[in-house]
Each structure stands twice: as structure tokens, then as C-alpha cells.
Short mmCIF file of C-alpha atoms and ligand atoms in Angstrom, two decimals:
data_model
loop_
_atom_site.label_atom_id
_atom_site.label_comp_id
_atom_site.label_asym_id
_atom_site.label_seq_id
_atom_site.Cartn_x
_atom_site.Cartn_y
_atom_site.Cartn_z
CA UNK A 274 105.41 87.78 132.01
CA UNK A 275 108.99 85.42 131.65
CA UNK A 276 108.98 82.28 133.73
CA UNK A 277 111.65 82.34 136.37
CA UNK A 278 114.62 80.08 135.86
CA UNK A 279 114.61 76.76 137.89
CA UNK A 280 117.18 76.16 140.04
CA UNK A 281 117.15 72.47 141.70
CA UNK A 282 118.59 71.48 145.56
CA UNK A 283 119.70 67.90 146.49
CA UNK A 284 119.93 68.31 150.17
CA UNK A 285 118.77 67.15 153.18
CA UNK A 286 116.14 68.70 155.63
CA UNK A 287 116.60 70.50 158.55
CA UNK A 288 113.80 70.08 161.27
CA UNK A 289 114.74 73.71 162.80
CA UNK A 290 114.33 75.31 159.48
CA UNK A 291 117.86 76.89 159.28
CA UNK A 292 120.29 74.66 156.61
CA UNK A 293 119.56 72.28 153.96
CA UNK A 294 117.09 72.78 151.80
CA UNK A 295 114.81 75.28 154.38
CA UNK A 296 118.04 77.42 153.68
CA UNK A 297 118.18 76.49 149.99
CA UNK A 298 114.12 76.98 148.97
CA UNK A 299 113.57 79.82 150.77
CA UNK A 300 117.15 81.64 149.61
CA UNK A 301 115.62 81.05 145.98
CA UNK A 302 112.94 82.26 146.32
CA UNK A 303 114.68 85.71 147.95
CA UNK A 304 116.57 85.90 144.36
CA UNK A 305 113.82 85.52 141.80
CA UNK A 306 114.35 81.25 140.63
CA UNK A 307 111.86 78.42 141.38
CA UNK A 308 113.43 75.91 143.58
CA UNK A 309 112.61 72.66 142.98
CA UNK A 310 113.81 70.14 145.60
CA UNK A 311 115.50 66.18 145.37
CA UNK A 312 115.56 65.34 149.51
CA UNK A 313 118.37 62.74 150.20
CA UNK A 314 117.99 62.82 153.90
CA UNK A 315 115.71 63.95 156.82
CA UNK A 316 117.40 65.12 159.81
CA UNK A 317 116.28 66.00 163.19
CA UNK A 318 118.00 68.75 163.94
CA UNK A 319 117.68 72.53 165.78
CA UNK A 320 120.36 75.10 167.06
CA UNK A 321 122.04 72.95 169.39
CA UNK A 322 122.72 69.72 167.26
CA UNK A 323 121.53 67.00 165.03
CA UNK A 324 119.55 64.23 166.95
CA UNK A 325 119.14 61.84 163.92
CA UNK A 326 119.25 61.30 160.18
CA UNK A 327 117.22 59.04 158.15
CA UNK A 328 119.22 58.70 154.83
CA UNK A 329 116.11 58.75 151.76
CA UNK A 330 116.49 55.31 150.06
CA UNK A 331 118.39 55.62 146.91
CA UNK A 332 115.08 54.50 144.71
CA UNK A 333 113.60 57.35 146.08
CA UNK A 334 116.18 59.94 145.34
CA UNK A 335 115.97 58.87 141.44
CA UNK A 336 112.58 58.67 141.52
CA UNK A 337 112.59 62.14 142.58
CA UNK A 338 115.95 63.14 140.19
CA UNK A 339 113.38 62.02 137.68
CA UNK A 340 110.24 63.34 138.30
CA UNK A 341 112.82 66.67 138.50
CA UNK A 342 114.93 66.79 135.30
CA UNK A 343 112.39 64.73 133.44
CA UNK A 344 109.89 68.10 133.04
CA UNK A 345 111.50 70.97 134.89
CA UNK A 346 113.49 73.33 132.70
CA UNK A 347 116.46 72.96 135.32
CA UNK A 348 118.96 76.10 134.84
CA UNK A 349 121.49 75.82 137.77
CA UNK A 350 121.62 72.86 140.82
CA UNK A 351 123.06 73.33 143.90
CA UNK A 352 123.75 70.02 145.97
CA UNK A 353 123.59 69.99 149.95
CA UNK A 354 124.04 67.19 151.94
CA UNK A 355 123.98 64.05 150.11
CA UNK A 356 125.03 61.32 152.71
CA UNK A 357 126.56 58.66 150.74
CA UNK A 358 128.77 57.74 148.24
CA UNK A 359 125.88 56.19 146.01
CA UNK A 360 123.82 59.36 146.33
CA UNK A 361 127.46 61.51 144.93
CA UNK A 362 127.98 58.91 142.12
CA UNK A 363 124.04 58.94 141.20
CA UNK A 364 123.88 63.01 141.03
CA UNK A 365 127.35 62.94 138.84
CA UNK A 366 125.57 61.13 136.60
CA UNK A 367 122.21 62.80 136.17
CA UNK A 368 123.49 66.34 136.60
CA UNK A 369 126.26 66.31 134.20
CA UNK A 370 126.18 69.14 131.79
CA UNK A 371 123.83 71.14 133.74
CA UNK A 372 125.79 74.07 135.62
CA UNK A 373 126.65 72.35 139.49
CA UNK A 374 127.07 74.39 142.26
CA UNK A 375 128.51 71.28 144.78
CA UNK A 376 128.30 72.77 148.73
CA UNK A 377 130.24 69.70 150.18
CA UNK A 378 128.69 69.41 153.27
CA UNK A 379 130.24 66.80 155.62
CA UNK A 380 130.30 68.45 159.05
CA UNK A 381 127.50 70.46 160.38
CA UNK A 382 128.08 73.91 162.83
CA UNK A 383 127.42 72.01 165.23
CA UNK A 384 130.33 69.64 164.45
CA UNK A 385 127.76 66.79 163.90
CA UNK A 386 129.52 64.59 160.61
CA UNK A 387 127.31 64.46 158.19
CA UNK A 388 129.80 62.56 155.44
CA UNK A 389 132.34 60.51 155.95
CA UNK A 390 135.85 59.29 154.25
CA UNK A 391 133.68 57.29 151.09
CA UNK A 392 131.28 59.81 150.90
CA UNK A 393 134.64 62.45 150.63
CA UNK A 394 136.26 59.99 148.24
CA UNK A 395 133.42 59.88 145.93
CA UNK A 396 133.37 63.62 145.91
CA UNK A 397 136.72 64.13 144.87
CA UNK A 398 136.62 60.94 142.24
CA UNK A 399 133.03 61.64 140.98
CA UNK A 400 131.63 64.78 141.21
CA UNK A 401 133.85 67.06 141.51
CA UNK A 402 134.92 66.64 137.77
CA UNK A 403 131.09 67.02 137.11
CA UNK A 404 130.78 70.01 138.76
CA UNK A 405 131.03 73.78 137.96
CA UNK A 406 131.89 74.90 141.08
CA UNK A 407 132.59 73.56 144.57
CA UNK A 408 132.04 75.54 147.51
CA UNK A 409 134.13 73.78 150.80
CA UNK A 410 134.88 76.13 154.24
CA UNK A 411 139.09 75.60 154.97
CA UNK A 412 138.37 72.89 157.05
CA UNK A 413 136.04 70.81 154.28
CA UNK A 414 138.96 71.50 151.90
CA UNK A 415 141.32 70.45 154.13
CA UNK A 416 138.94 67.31 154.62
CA UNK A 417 137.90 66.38 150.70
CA UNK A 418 142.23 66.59 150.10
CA UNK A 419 143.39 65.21 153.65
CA UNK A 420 145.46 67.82 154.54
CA UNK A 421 144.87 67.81 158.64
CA UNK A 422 146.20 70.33 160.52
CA UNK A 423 146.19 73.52 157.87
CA UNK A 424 144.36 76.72 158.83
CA UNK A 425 143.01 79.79 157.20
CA UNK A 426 146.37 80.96 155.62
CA UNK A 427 146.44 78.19 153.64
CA UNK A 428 143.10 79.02 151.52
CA UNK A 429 144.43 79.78 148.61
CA UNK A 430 146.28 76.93 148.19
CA UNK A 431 143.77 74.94 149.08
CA UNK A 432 141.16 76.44 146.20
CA UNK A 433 143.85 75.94 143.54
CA UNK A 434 144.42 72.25 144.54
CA UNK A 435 141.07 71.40 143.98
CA UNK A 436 140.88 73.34 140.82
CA UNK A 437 143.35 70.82 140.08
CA UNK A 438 140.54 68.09 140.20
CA UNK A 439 138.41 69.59 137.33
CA UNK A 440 136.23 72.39 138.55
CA UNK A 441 136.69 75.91 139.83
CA UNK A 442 137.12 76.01 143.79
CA UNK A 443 135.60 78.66 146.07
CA UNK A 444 136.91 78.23 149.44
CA UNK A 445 134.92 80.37 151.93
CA UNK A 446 136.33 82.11 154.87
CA UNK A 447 133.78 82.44 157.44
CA UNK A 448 135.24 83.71 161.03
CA UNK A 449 136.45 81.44 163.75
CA UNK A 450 135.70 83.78 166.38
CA UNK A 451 137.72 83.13 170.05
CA UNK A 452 136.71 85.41 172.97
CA UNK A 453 137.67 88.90 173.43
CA UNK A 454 139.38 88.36 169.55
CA UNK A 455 137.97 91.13 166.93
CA UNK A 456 137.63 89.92 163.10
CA UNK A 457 137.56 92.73 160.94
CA UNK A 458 136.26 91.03 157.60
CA UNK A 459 136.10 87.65 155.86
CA UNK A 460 138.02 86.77 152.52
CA UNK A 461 136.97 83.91 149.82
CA UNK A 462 139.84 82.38 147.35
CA UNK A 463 138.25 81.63 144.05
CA UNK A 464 140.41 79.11 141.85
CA UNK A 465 139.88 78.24 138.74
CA UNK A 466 141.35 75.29 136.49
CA UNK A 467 143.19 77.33 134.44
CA UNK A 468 145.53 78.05 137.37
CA UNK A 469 143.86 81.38 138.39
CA UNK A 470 143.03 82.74 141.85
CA UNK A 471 140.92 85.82 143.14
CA UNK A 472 140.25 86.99 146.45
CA UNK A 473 136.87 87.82 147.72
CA UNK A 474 136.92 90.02 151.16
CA UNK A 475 133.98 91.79 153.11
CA UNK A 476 133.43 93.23 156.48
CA UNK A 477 132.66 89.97 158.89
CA UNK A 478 128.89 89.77 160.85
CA UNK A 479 129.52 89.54 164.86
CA UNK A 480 126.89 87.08 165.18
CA UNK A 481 126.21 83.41 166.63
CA UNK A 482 122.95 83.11 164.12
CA UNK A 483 125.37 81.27 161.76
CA UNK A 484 123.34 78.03 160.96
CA UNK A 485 122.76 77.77 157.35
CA UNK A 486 125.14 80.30 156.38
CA UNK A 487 127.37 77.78 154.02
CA UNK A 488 123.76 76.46 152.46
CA UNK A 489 122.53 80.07 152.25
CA UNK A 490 125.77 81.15 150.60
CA UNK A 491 125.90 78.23 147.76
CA UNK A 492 122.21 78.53 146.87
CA UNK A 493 122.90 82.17 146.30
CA UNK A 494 125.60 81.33 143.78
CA UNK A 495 123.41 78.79 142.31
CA UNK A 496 120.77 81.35 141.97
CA UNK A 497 123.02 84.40 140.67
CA UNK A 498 124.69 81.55 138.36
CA UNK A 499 120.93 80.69 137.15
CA UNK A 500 120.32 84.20 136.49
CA UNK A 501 123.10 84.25 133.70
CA UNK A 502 125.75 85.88 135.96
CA UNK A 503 129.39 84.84 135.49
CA UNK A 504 131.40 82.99 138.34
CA UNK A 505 133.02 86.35 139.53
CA UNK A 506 130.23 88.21 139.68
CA UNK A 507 127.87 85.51 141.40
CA UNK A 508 130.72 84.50 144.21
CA UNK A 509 130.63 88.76 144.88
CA UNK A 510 126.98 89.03 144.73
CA UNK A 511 126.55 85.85 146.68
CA UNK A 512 128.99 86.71 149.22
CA UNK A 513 126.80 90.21 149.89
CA UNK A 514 123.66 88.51 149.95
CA UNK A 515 124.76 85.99 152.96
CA UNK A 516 125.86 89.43 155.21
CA UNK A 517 122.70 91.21 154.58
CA UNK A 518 121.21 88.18 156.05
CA UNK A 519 123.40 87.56 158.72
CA UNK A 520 123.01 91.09 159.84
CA UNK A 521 119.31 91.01 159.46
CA UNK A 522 118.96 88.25 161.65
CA UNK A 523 121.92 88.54 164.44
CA UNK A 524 119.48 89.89 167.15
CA UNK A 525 116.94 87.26 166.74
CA UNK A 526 116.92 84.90 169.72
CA UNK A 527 115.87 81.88 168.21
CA UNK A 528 116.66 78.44 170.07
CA UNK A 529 119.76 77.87 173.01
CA UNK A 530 122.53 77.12 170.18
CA UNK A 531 123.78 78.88 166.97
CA UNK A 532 120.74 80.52 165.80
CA UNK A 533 119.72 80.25 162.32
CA UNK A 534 120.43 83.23 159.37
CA UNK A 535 117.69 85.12 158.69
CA UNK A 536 116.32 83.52 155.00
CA UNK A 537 114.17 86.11 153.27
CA UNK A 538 113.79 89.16 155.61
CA UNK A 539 115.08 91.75 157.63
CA UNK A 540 111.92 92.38 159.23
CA UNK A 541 112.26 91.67 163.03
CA UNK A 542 109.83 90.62 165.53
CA UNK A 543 109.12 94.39 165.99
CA UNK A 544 108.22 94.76 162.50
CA UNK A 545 105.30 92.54 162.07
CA UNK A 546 103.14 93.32 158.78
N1 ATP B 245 130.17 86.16 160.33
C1 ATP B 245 130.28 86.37 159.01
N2 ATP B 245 130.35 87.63 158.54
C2 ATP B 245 130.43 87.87 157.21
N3 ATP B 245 130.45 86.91 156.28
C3 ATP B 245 130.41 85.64 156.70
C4 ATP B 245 130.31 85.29 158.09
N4 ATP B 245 130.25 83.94 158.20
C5 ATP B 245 130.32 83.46 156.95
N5 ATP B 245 130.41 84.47 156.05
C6 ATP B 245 130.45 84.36 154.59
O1 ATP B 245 129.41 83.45 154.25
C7 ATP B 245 129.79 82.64 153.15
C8 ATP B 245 129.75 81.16 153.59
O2 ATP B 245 130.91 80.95 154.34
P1 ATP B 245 131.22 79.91 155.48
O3 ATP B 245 132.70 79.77 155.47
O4 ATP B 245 130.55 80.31 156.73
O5 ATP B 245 130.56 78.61 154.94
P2 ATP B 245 130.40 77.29 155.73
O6 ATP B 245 131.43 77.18 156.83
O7 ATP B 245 130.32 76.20 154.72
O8 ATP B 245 129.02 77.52 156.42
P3 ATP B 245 128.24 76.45 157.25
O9 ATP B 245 129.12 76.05 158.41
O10 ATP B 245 126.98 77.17 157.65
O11 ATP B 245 127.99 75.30 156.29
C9 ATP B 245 131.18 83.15 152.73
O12 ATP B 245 131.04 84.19 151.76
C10 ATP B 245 131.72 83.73 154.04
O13 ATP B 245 132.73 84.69 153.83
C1 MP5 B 246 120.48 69.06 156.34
C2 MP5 B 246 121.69 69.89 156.56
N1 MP5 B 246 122.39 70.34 155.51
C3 MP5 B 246 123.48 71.12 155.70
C4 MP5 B 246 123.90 71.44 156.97
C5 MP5 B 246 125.15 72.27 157.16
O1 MP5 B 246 124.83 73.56 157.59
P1 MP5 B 246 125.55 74.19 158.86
O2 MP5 B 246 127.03 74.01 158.63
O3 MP5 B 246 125.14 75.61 158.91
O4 MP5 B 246 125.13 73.38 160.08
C6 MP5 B 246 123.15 70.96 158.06
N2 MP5 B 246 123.49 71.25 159.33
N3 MP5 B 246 122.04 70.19 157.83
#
């Protein structure tokens, strides 16, 4: 029997088990790669909100780079939260030539900020350039280039912009949803650096189990890409994967805030093995 390929996360932890790398291991594992795992932070965090975050010291997250790239056949890596500016710069450097699927995560669901201007400057300066493929919501886009005030409409422009900083640019279009409004579907704007821009739509999930839907969506890609798909095909496949899980896990009642996406299942609380 073939080994799986390996597929690395640099993220941070989330207590309630919905984003970072509980959203990253377990989405891996739902796509056929071994996940191993670099933890730059430990947050404590659930459905309503992130309480704290202890930042990993930076020895730490080499030590573990190390240990990681030093005997793992790595394939793909997907990066998470990473926290600071010297954790961006150190992962630029050790996972250059290694496909890099970069989820820039700097503000959670909740609307806790989990990365601020450096940490968005070293992004754009550092790893970006590094990276194969960058996966930013509108507003992170808007963020990483300091554009404040665009909105949705403004997507595509967004994706080819960062293109414009060295690696393709998929800028995901999860729904804002206001009361009483009805969203019909979602579209992601892929961009690539040689000017070129696709769109990606499917039928939107009416659900407020959301948490870990960006990590959930970027370890997919990092999986698919892992797998020996090409960008096209992995941002389509990827994009699928996240609504099967959202549907299978929008009537869960899990916690008083945005509920997390189911990970690996569909089976329900009335479907116990
Ligand atoms: N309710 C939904 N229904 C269908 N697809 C969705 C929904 N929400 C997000 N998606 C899809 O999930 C993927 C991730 O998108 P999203 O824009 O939510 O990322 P994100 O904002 O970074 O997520 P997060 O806030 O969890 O980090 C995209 O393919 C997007 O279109
Ligand atoms: C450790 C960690 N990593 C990533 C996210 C972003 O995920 P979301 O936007 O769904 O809150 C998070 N909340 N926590």
C-alpha cells in the first residue's frame, strides 16, 4: 500500500475544536494526507469569542519547523494563524520551494484580531512572494493592501492586486448575511500572476455553524494541491468540500455563538454508530 502524502499546518489551536489546526488535522485527514502540525499559538477560544492567546515562543516554532521538514516527506503546507511578524519571516524562509497554501488569518468570526499591521506587512513583504497561493476573505484583502472601505464587488480586483505581489490570489466570498436578506450562492475570484482571473460560484449554506470555514477551506486546497491536483481544479474541489460540510453540520447546536463546521462527518447526533 502507497504512503499518503504529508501535508504540514502552521496554525494556532482552537480550544472549541472548530478553526486552526482542529479544522486543519482533522480536514486532512477527511481527504486522504497525513497532517503533520507546527503550533505557533494556543488560544482559548469557543463559539462566542477568543478569551486569550499565548503566542508559542519562536525557539519553539523552529524547533518544531525542524523536527517537521527535517524527516517528513512534506508535499503541500498550509499556514493558519501565525501571530507575528517573526513567525511570517521564519516560515518564508523554511517553506520556500515547497508548494504554500498561505490562509492569512488576522481577524477571527468572531471579529477577535488575531494579526495586526506588522504581522500584515510582513505578509505582503515576506511571504507572500514565497507562497503558491494566498487565500484572504474581501475584508483580509482589503486589510493585507489597505484598501478600507471596499466591499464584495470589488473581489476581483482585489485577487489580481495581490497576484501582483508574486503569488496567485484566491479571494473567497463567503455570505454576509443581514436579516430577512436571501443569498443565493457564493463566488471566489482566482488571480493569477500572469494577469488572469476566474470565477468560482456555488449555491451559499444558510447556516450560523461558520467557525472554521476559512481554515477548513485552505486545508482543503492544501490537501487537493498535495494530491497532485492543479490550482483550478483544487480551488473547485475545495470550494465543494467546505459546503458539504457546512450543510452537514448547520443543524448541530453546538455552543451560544457561531457554531463550528462539521470536520469529517455528516453523521448527526441521530446517527450514532
Ligand atoms: N455559507 C456558505 N455557503 C457556501 N459556501 C460558503 C459559505 N461560507 C463560506 N463559504 C465558502 O467557504 C470558503 C471559505 O470562504 P470564507 O470567505 O468564509 O472564508 P473566511 O472568511 O476566511 O472564513 P473564516 O471567517 O472562517 O476564516 C469559500 O469557498 C466560500 O465561498
Ligand atoms: C486558532 C485560530 N485560527 C484561525 C481562526 C480563524 O477562523 P474563523 O475565522 O473561522 O474564526 C481562529 N478563529 N482561530
Amino acid at each position: 500500500m502507497s504512503s499518503p502524502p504529508v501535508v504540514l499546518s502552521i496554525a494556532g489551536t482552537d480550544s472549541g475544536g472548530a478553526a486552526g489546526t482542529a479544522a486543519d488535522l482533522t480536514t486532512f485527514a477527511a481527504l486522504g494526507v497525513h497532517g503533520a502540525c507546527v503550533i505557533t499559538a494556543v488560544t482559548a477560544q469557543h463559539t462566542l469569542g477568543v478569551d486569550a492567546v499565548h503566542a508559542v515562543p519562536i525557539g519553539v516554532v523552529e524547533a518544531q519547523l525542524e523536527a517537521v521538514l527535517g524527516d517528513l516527506p512534506v508535499a503541500a503546507v498550509k499556514t493558519g494563524m501565525l501571530g507575528s511578524a517573526e513567525v511570517v519571516r521564519q516560515v518564508a524562509r523554511r517553506c520556500a520551494g515547497i508548494p504554500l497554501v498561505v490562509d492569512p488569518v488576522l481577524v477571527a468570526t468572531s471579529g477577535a484580531v488575531l494579526g495586526g499591521r506588522e504581522v500584515r506587512e510582513a505578509y505582503l513583504r515576506d511571504l507572500i512572494p514565497a507562497a503558491t497561493v494566498i487565500t484572504p476573505n474581501v475584508d483580509e484583502a482589503a486589510a493585507l493592501l489597505d484598501r478600507p472601505g471596499v466591499d464584495s464587488r470589488q473581489a476581483p480586483d482585489l485577487a489580481k492586486e495581490l497576484a501582483g505581489h508574486g503569488c496567485a490570489a484566491l479571494v473567497t466570498g463567503g455570505p454576509q448575511w443581514r436579516p430577512g436578506e436571501v443569498i443565493e450562492s457564493c463566488t471566489d475570484w482566482l488571480a493569477t500572476p500572469d494577469g488572469e482571473v476566474q470565477c468560482f460560484d456555488h449555491p451559499a449554506v444558510r447556516t450560523s455553524n461558520d467557525h472554521g470555514t476559512g481554515c477548513t477551506f485552505s486545508a482543503a486546497l492544501a490537501a487537493l494541491l498535495a494530491h497532485g491536483h492543479s490550482l483550478t481544479d483544487a480551488a473547485e474541489s475545495a470550494a465543494h468540500h467546505t459546503t458539504t460540510q457546512l450543510i452537514a453540520g448547520s443543524a448541530w447546536r453546538l455552543g451560544r455563538g457561531r457554531g463550528p463546521i462539521a470536520h469529517t462527518t455528516n453523521r448527526g447526533n441521530d446517527e450514532r454508530p
